[in-house]
PDB file of C-alpha atoms in Angstrom:
ATOM      1  CA  GLU A  75      52.526 -29.535 -27.965  1.00 95.00           C
ATOM      2  CA  ILE A  76      55.350 -30.689 -25.630  1.00 95.00           C
ATOM      3  CA  VAL A  77      56.101 -28.067 -23.049  1.00 97.00           C
ATOM      4  CA  LEU A  78      59.812 -28.048 -22.013  1.00 97.00           C
ATOM      5  CA  THR A  79      60.439 -26.474 -18.480  1.00 98.00           C
ATOM      6  CA  GLN A  80      64.144 -25.599 -17.700  1.00 98.00           C
ATOM      7  CA  SER A  81      65.628 -24.941 -14.033  1.00 96.00           C
ATOM      8  CA  PRO A  82      66.999 -23.048 -12.558  1.00 96.00           C
ATOM      9  CA  GLY A  83      66.183 -19.766 -14.443  1.00 97.00           C
ATOM     10  CA  THR A  84      69.498 -18.486 -13.558  1.00 97.00           C
ATOM     11  CA  LEU A  85      72.553 -20.127 -12.204  1.00 97.00           C
ATOM     12  CA  SER A  86      75.391 -18.040 -10.567  1.00 97.00           C
ATOM     13  CA  LEU A  87      78.553 -19.800 -10.691  1.00 97.00           C
ATOM     14  CA  SER A  88      82.422 -19.081 -10.669  1.00 97.00           C
ATOM     15  CA  PRO A  89      84.772 -20.210 -13.546  1.00 96.00           C
ATOM     16  CA  GLY A  90      86.068 -23.832 -13.094  1.00 97.00           C
ATOM     17  CA  GLU A  91      82.984 -25.035 -11.367  1.00 97.00           C
ATOM     18  CA  ARG A  92      80.516 -27.598 -12.541  1.00 98.00           C
ATOM     19  CA  ALA A  93      77.183 -26.501 -14.247  1.00 98.00           C
ATOM     20  CA  THR A  94      74.065 -28.646 -14.109  1.00 98.00           C
ATOM     21  CA  LEU A  95      70.951 -27.356 -15.954  1.00 98.00           C
ATOM     22  CA  SER A  96      67.548 -29.190 -16.216  1.00 98.00           C
ATOM     23  CA  CYS A  97      64.851 -29.737 -18.852  1.00 97.00           C
ATOM     24  CA  ARG A  98      61.661 -31.442 -18.147  1.00 97.00           C
ATOM     25  CA  ALA A  99      59.234 -32.631 -20.571  1.00 96.00           C
ATOM     26  CA  SER A 100      55.402 -32.391 -20.261  1.00 96.00           C
ATOM     27  CA  GLN A 101      55.160 -35.763 -22.012  1.00 94.00           C
ATOM     28  CA  SER A 102      57.562 -38.341 -23.434  1.00 91.00           C
ATOM     29  CA  VAL A 103      59.886 -37.102 -26.173  1.00 90.00           C
ATOM     30  CA  PRO A 104      60.362 -40.032 -28.615  1.00 83.00           C
ATOM     31  CA  SER A 105      64.001 -41.417 -28.977  1.00 79.00           C
ATOM     32  CA  SER A 106      65.295 -38.764 -26.565  1.00 85.00           C
ATOM     33  CA  TYR A 107      64.998 -36.289 -29.428  1.00 94.00           C
ATOM     34  CA  LEU A 108      66.307 -33.349 -27.607  1.00 96.00           C
ATOM     35  CA  ALA A 109      68.851 -30.770 -28.159  1.00 97.00           C
ATOM     36  CA  TRP A 110      70.720 -28.117 -26.185  1.00 98.00           C
ATOM     37  CA  TYR A 111      71.918 -24.755 -27.776  1.00 98.00           C
ATOM     38  CA  GLN A 112      74.185 -21.848 -26.160  1.00 98.00           C
ATOM     39  CA  GLN A 113      73.079 -18.445 -26.946  1.00 98.00           C
ATOM     40  CA  LYS A 114      75.356 -15.106 -26.033  1.00 97.00           C
ATOM     41  CA  PRO A 115      74.163 -11.658 -26.455  1.00 95.00           C
ATOM     42  CA  GLY A 116      73.500 -10.598 -29.914  1.00 95.00           C
ATOM     43  CA  GLN A 117      74.400 -13.948 -31.631  1.00 97.00           C
ATOM     44  CA  ALA A 118      72.238 -16.659 -33.060  1.00 98.00           C
ATOM     45  CA  PRO A 119      72.114 -20.056 -30.955  1.00 98.00           C
ATOM     46  CA  ARG A 120      74.698 -22.464 -31.371  1.00 98.00           C
ATOM     47  CA  LEU A 121      74.009 -26.268 -31.251  1.00 98.00           C
ATOM     48  CA  LEU A 122      75.835 -28.255 -28.636  1.00 98.00           C
ATOM     49  CA  ILE A 123      74.065 -31.668 -28.134  1.00 97.00           C
ATOM     50  CA  TYR A 124      71.463 -33.315 -30.221  1.00 96.00           C
ATOM     51  CA  GLY A 125      69.975 -36.766 -29.251  1.00 93.00           C
ATOM     52  CA  ALA A 126      69.827 -35.823 -25.878  1.00 95.00           C
ATOM     53  CA  SER A 127      73.598 -36.935 -25.320  1.00 95.00           C
ATOM     54  CA  SER A 128      75.678 -36.516 -28.543  1.00 95.00           C
ATOM     55  CA  ARG A 129      77.889 -33.597 -28.800  1.00 97.00           C
ATOM     56  CA  ALA A 130      77.648 -31.492 -32.137  1.00 95.00           C
ATOM     57  CA  THR A 131      80.740 -31.241 -34.302  1.00 94.00           C
ATOM     58  CA  GLY A 132      83.644 -29.184 -32.602  1.00 96.00           C
ATOM     59  CA  ILE A 133      81.987 -29.055 -29.193  1.00 97.00           C
ATOM     60  CA  PRO A 134      84.237 -29.739 -26.447  1.00 97.00           C
ATOM     61  CA  ASP A 135      84.150 -32.829 -24.114  1.00 96.00           C
ATOM     62  CA  ARG A 136      83.134 -30.407 -21.015  1.00 97.00           C
ATOM     63  CA  PHE A 137      79.672 -30.194 -22.454  1.00 98.00           C
ATOM     64  CA  SER A 138      77.510 -33.497 -21.927  1.00 97.00           C
ATOM     65  CA  GLY A 139      73.931 -34.191 -21.753  1.00 97.00           C
ATOM     66  CA  SER A 140      71.905 -37.229 -20.351  1.00 95.00           C
ATOM     67  CA  ALA A 141      68.357 -38.370 -20.405  1.00 93.00           C
ATOM     68  CA  SER A 142      66.269 -40.072 -17.961  1.00 90.00           C
ATOM     69  CA  GLY A 143      62.502 -40.456 -19.087  1.00 88.00           C
ATOM     70  CA  THR A 144      60.974 -37.075 -19.476  1.00 93.00           C
ATOM     71  CA  ASP A 145      64.084 -35.424 -17.457  1.00 95.00           C
ATOM     72  CA  PHE A 146      67.010 -34.223 -19.305  1.00 96.00           C
ATOM     73  CA  SER A 147      70.222 -32.912 -18.064  1.00 97.00           C
ATOM     74  CA  PHE A 148      72.963 -30.761 -19.471  1.00 98.00           C
ATOM     75  CA  THR A 149      76.352 -30.391 -17.841  1.00 98.00           C
ATOM     76  CA  ILE A 150      79.446 -28.183 -18.369  1.00 98.00           C
ATOM     77  CA  SER A 151      82.095 -30.137 -16.216  1.00 97.00           C
ATOM     78  CA  ARG A 152      84.222 -27.127 -15.764  1.00 97.00           C
ATOM     79  CA  LEU A 153      83.014 -23.632 -16.738  1.00 97.00           C
ATOM     80  CA  GLU A 154      85.246 -21.527 -18.743  1.00 97.00           C
ATOM     81  CA  PRO A 155      84.984 -17.759 -19.173  1.00 96.00           C
ATOM     82  CA  GLU A 156      83.193 -18.223 -22.617  1.00 97.00           C
ATOM     83  CA  ASP A 157      80.538 -20.481 -21.208  1.00 98.00           C
ATOM     84  CA  PHE A 158      78.783 -17.865 -19.442  1.00 97.00           C
ATOM     85  CA  ALA A 159      75.598 -17.479 -21.618  1.00 97.00           C
ATOM     86  CA  VAL A 160      71.786 -18.607 -21.988  1.00 98.00           C
ATOM     87  CA  TYR A 161      71.365 -22.218 -22.709  1.00 98.00           C
ATOM     88  CA  TYR A 162      68.120 -23.686 -24.028  1.00 98.00           C
ATOM     89  CA  CYS A 163      66.730 -27.144 -24.485  1.00 98.00           C
ATOM     90  CA  GLN A 164      64.623 -28.158 -27.720  1.00 98.00           C
ATOM     91  CA  GLN A 165      62.503 -31.194 -28.401  1.00 97.00           C
ATOM     92  CA  TYR A 166      62.135 -32.730 -32.006  1.00 95.00           C
ATOM     93  CA  GLY A 167      60.104 -35.751 -30.996  1.00 92.00           C
ATOM     94  CA  GLY A 168      56.564 -34.423 -31.425  1.00 92.00           C
ATOM     95  CA  SER A 169      55.669 -31.409 -33.642  1.00 91.00           C
ATOM     96  CA  PRO A 170      55.444 -28.650 -33.098  1.00 96.00           C
ATOM     97  CA  TRP A 171      59.173 -28.465 -32.335  1.00 96.00           C
ATOM     98  CA  THR A 172      59.629 -26.524 -28.932  1.00 97.00           C
ATOM     99  CA  PHE A 173      62.153 -25.013 -26.748  1.00 98.00           C
ATOM    100  CA  GLY A 174      62.441 -24.395 -23.054  1.00 98.00           C
ATOM    101  CA  GLN A 175      62.624 -20.782 -21.487  1.00 97.00           C
ATOM    102  CA  GLY A 176      66.256 -20.874 -21.135  1.00 98.00           C
ATOM    103  CA  THR A 177      68.620 -21.024 -18.239  1.00 98.00           C
ATOM    104  CA  LYS A 178      71.288 -18.106 -17.705  1.00 98.00           C
ATOM    105  CA  VAL A 179      74.478 -19.061 -16.598  1.00 98.00           C
ATOM    106  CA  GLU A 180      76.355 -15.948 -14.933  1.00 97.00           C
ATOM    107  CA  ILE A 181      79.245 -15.404 -13.325  1.00 94.00           C
ATOM    108  CA  LYS A 182      79.182 -15.286  -9.612  1.00 92.00           C
TER     109      LYS A 182
ATOM    110  CA  GLN B  69      80.783 -24.966 -44.659  1.00 92.00           C
ATOM    111  CA  VAL B  70      77.173 -23.975 -45.117  1.00 95.00           C
ATOM    112  CA  GLN B  71      76.074 -20.476 -44.093  1.00 97.00           C
ATOM    113  CA  LEU B  72      72.784 -18.910 -44.007  1.00 98.00           C
ATOM    114  CA  GLN B  73      71.834 -15.109 -44.355  1.00 98.00           C
ATOM    115  CA  GLU B  74      68.748 -13.598 -43.680  1.00 98.00           C
ATOM    116  CA  SER B  75      67.410 -10.680 -45.537  1.00 98.00           C
ATOM    117  CA  GLY B  76      64.195  -8.437 -45.708  1.00 97.00           C
ATOM    118  CA  PRO B  77      62.445  -5.193 -44.420  1.00 97.00           C
ATOM    119  CA  GLY B  78      63.618  -4.443 -40.772  1.00 96.00           C
ATOM    120  CA  LEU B  79      60.191  -2.541 -40.412  1.00 98.00           C
ATOM    121  CA  VAL B  80      56.708  -3.627 -41.263  1.00 98.00           C
ATOM    122  CA  LYS B  81      53.456  -1.793 -40.555  1.00 98.00           C
ATOM    123  CA  PRO B  82      50.757  -3.457 -38.599  1.00 97.00           C
ATOM    124  CA  SER B  83      48.463  -5.585 -40.824  1.00 97.00           C
ATOM    125  CA  GLN B  84      50.849  -5.815 -43.475  1.00 98.00           C
ATOM    126  CA  THR B  85      52.793  -9.009 -44.513  1.00 98.00           C
ATOM    127  CA  LEU B  86      56.301  -9.653 -43.275  1.00 98.00           C
ATOM    128  CA  SER B  87      58.510 -11.209 -45.675  1.00 98.00           C
ATOM    129  CA  LEU B  88      62.195 -12.508 -45.431  1.00 98.00           C
ATOM    130  CA  THR B  89      64.430 -14.326 -47.476  1.00 98.00           C
ATOM    131  CA  CYS B  90      67.134 -16.882 -46.501  1.00 98.00           C
ATOM    132  CA  THR B  91      70.159 -17.532 -48.776  1.00 98.00           C
ATOM    133  CA  VAL B  92      71.995 -20.249 -48.398  1.00 97.00           C
ATOM    134  CA  SER B  93      75.818 -20.507 -49.109  1.00 97.00           C
ATOM    135  CA  GLY B  94      78.322 -23.357 -49.177  1.00 95.00           C
ATOM    136  CA  GLY B  95      75.715 -26.054 -50.058  1.00 93.00           C
ATOM    137  CA  SER B  96      72.862 -26.840 -51.938  1.00 93.00           C
ATOM    138  CA  ILE B  97      69.427 -26.851 -50.789  1.00 94.00           C
ATOM    139  CA  SER B  98      68.372 -29.210 -53.680  1.00 91.00           C
ATOM    140  CA  SER B  99      71.158 -31.681 -53.268  1.00 84.00           C
ATOM    141  CA  GLY B 100      70.819 -32.439 -49.472  1.00 79.00           C
ATOM    142  CA  SER B 101      68.410 -34.140 -47.015  1.00 89.00           C
ATOM    143  CA  HIS B 102      67.930 -31.399 -44.862  1.00 93.00           C
ATOM    144  CA  TYR B 103      64.661 -29.294 -43.910  1.00 95.00           C
ATOM    145  CA  TRP B 104      65.150 -25.713 -43.906  1.00 96.00           C
ATOM    146  CA  THR B 105      63.451 -23.855 -41.034  1.00 97.00           C
ATOM    147  CA  TRP B 106      62.401 -20.409 -39.549  1.00 98.00           C
ATOM    148  CA  ILE B 107      62.635 -19.630 -35.987  1.00 98.00           C
ATOM    149  CA  ARG B 108      61.807 -16.456 -34.237  1.00 98.00           C
ATOM    150  CA  GLN B 109      63.021 -14.608 -30.795  1.00 98.00           C
ATOM    151  CA  PRO B 110      61.040 -11.560 -29.416  1.00 97.00           C
ATOM    152  CA  ALA B 111      63.541  -9.397 -27.496  1.00 95.00           C
ATOM    153  CA  GLY B 112      64.571 -10.821 -23.995  1.00 92.00           C
ATOM    154  CA  LYS B 113      62.483 -13.935 -24.576  1.00 94.00           C
ATOM    155  CA  GLY B 114      62.553 -17.366 -25.651  1.00 95.00           C
ATOM    156  CA  LEU B 115      62.638 -19.433 -29.225  1.00 98.00           C
ATOM    157  CA  GLU B 116      59.592 -20.257 -31.242  1.00 98.00           C
ATOM    158  CA  TRP B 117      59.688 -22.591 -33.984  1.00 98.00           C
ATOM    159  CA  ILE B 118      57.749 -20.961 -36.906  1.00 98.00           C
ATOM    160  CA  GLY B 119      58.025 -23.832 -39.706  1.00 97.00           C
ATOM    161  CA  ARG B 120      60.178 -25.731 -42.168  1.00 96.00           C
ATOM    162  CA  ILE B 121      60.321 -26.550 -45.750  1.00 95.00           C
ATOM    163  CA  TYR B 122      61.932 -29.433 -47.674  1.00 94.00           C
ATOM    164  CA  ARG B 123      63.624 -28.879 -51.044  1.00 93.00           C
ATOM    165  CA  ASN B 124      60.403 -30.633 -52.888  1.00 92.00           C
ATOM    166  CA  GLY B 125      58.238 -28.009 -51.284  1.00 93.00           C
ATOM    167  CA  ASN B 126      56.754 -30.280 -48.454  1.00 94.00           C
ATOM    168  CA  THR B 127      55.996 -27.553 -45.553  1.00 96.00           C
ATOM    169  CA  ALA B 128      55.271 -27.939 -41.901  1.00 95.00           C
ATOM    170  CA  TYR B 129      54.000 -25.144 -39.594  1.00 97.00           C
ATOM    171  CA  ASN B 130      53.638 -24.224 -35.951  1.00 97.00           C
ATOM    172  CA  PRO B 131      49.691 -24.630 -35.326  1.00 97.00           C
ATOM    173  CA  SER B 132      49.952 -21.050 -33.323  1.00 96.00           C
ATOM    174  CA  LEU B 133      50.964 -19.591 -36.687  1.00 97.00           C
ATOM    175  CA  LYS B 134      49.595 -21.885 -39.279  1.00 96.00           C
ATOM    176  CA  THR B 135      46.829 -19.620 -40.477  1.00 97.00           C
ATOM    177  CA  ARG B 136      49.218 -16.633 -41.256  1.00 98.00           C
ATOM    178  CA  VAL B 137      52.759 -18.469 -42.428  1.00 98.00           C
ATOM    179  CA  THR B 138      53.793 -19.433 -45.899  1.00 98.00           C
ATOM    180  CA  ILE B 139      57.242 -20.789 -46.379  1.00 98.00           C
ATOM    181  CA  SER B 140      58.591 -21.391 -49.681  1.00 98.00           C
ATOM    182  CA  VAL B 141      61.564 -22.346 -51.615  1.00 97.00           C
ATOM    183  CA  ASP B 142      63.450 -21.283 -54.631  1.00 96.00           C
ATOM    184  CA  THR B 143      66.138 -23.938 -55.484  1.00 94.00           C
ATOM    185  CA  SER B 144      67.449 -22.099 -58.620  1.00 95.00           C
ATOM    186  CA  LYS B 145      68.486 -19.401 -56.344  1.00 96.00           C
ATOM    187  CA  ASN B 146      69.208 -21.534 -53.425  1.00 97.00           C
ATOM    188  CA  GLN B 147      67.107 -19.393 -51.083  1.00 97.00           C
ATOM    189  CA  PHE B 148      63.867 -20.038 -49.207  1.00 98.00           C
ATOM    190  CA  SER B 149      61.384 -17.529 -47.835  1.00 98.00           C
ATOM    191  CA  LEU B 150      58.825 -16.768 -44.960  1.00 98.00           C
ATOM    192  CA  LYS B 151      55.802 -14.593 -45.366  1.00 98.00           C
ATOM    193  CA  LEU B 152      53.676 -13.896 -42.405  1.00 98.00           C
ATOM    194  CA  SER B 153      50.409 -11.978 -42.523  1.00 98.00           C
ATOM    195  CA  SER B 154      48.385  -9.781 -40.813  1.00 98.00           C
ATOM    196  CA  VAL B 155      51.276  -8.934 -38.496  1.00 98.00           C
ATOM    197  CA  THR B 156      50.802  -7.200 -35.200  1.00 98.00           C
ATOM    198  CA  ALA B 157      53.327  -5.908 -32.490  1.00 97.00           C
ATOM    199  CA  ALA B 158      53.498  -9.293 -30.874  1.00 97.00           C
ATOM    200  CA  ASP B 159      55.288 -10.381 -34.193  1.00 98.00           C
ATOM    201  CA  THR B 160      58.352  -8.214 -33.516  1.00 98.00           C
ATOM    202  CA  ALA B 161      61.417 -10.217 -33.175  1.00 98.00           C
ATOM    203  CA  VAL B 162      64.645 -11.245 -34.502  1.00 98.00           C
ATOM    204  CA  TYR B 163      63.914 -14.056 -37.134  1.00 98.00           C
ATOM    205  CA  TYR B 164      66.307 -16.750 -37.707  1.00 98.00           C
ATOM    206  CA  CYS B 165      66.864 -18.998 -40.645  1.00 98.00           C
ATOM    207  CA  ALA B 166      68.458 -22.658 -40.170  1.00 98.00           C
ATOM    208  CA  ARG B 167      69.118 -25.965 -41.501  1.00 96.00           C
ATOM    209  CA  GLU B 168      67.654 -28.864 -39.719  1.00 95.00           C
ATOM    210  CA  GLY B 169      69.803 -32.062 -39.224  1.00 87.00           C
ATOM    211  CA  LEU B 170      69.658 -34.712 -41.743  1.00 83.00           C
ATOM    212  CA  LEU B 171      66.591 -36.655 -42.774  1.00 78.00           C
ATOM    213  CA  GLY B 172      64.030 -34.717 -40.588  1.00 76.00           C
ATOM    214  CA  SER B 173      66.133 -34.740 -37.367  1.00 85.00           C
ATOM    215  CA  GLY B 174      64.829 -31.601 -35.953  1.00 90.00           C
ATOM    216  CA  TRP B 175      67.895 -30.119 -34.271  1.00 96.00           C
ATOM    217  CA  PHE B 176      69.106 -26.931 -35.729  1.00 97.00           C
ATOM    218  CA  ASP B 177      72.582 -26.413 -37.144  1.00 95.00           C
ATOM    219  CA  PRO B 178      73.732 -24.051 -38.760  1.00 96.00           C
ATOM    220  CA  TRP B 179      71.878 -20.695 -38.111  1.00 98.00           C
ATOM    221  CA  GLY B 180      71.938 -17.405 -39.658  1.00 98.00           C
ATOM    222  CA  GLN B 181      72.771 -14.390 -37.748  1.00 98.00           C
ATOM    223  CA  GLY B 182      69.126 -13.173 -37.374  1.00 98.00           C
ATOM    224  CA  THR B 183      67.313 -10.119 -38.587  1.00 98.00           C
ATOM    225  CA  LEU B 184      65.343  -8.002 -36.301  1.00 98.00           C
ATOM    226  CA  VAL B 185      61.836  -7.137 -37.758  1.00 98.00           C
ATOM    227  CA  THR B 186      59.901  -4.525 -35.880  1.00 98.00           C
ATOM    228  CA  VAL B 187      56.143  -3.964 -36.441  1.00 98.00           C
ATOM    229  CA  SER B 188      55.301  -0.252 -36.169  1.00 97.00           C
ATOM    230  CA  SER B 189      53.279   2.268 -37.681  1.00 95.00           C
TER     231      SER B 189
END
């Protein structure tokens, strides 16, 4: 099974700042089959990015993703108040599909 | 747009079988090219993919749960279901149903709101 390790565990930032999250895979993820989700308390996760860098429908362009080998990056260019949440990466390149443990983006 | 809604008992006794149903609205399970999936999340923890089913009944399960999981589909009711047998406290979690992307693309969108299942006597 592909293990995804997210870092940092918590990111403390202010609105307007740039957030950069990392997700490292334990082995190659075929075709960059990696997605990013946002989860707020009491809510289901929401798909933001798929295919490592494609934004889902209706997702603002301040959210972006990239891939380099087994390292994946997710960036929020300018944090809005509604962006403070937990973010998960998920791979679907090898069964079973697996998730990272999450990065919490909190208000500094 | 497609919406999903989980339903089922919120409390299950240890050693019994957890049963949940996901009702799909705004779209048909039988007419699309999507897999339909179950995912769970223990309180304060991360997400775990349980398994998925296609409209023709083809399934795939997480090996960590495979011996206890059954996912089925009822296209006439536009529903799919999860059964998890021999539950323990470790199976206490919020259970989500979700739709996978087209043609087996394993990203999940949309999700149901989730339902909390507690395993306790």
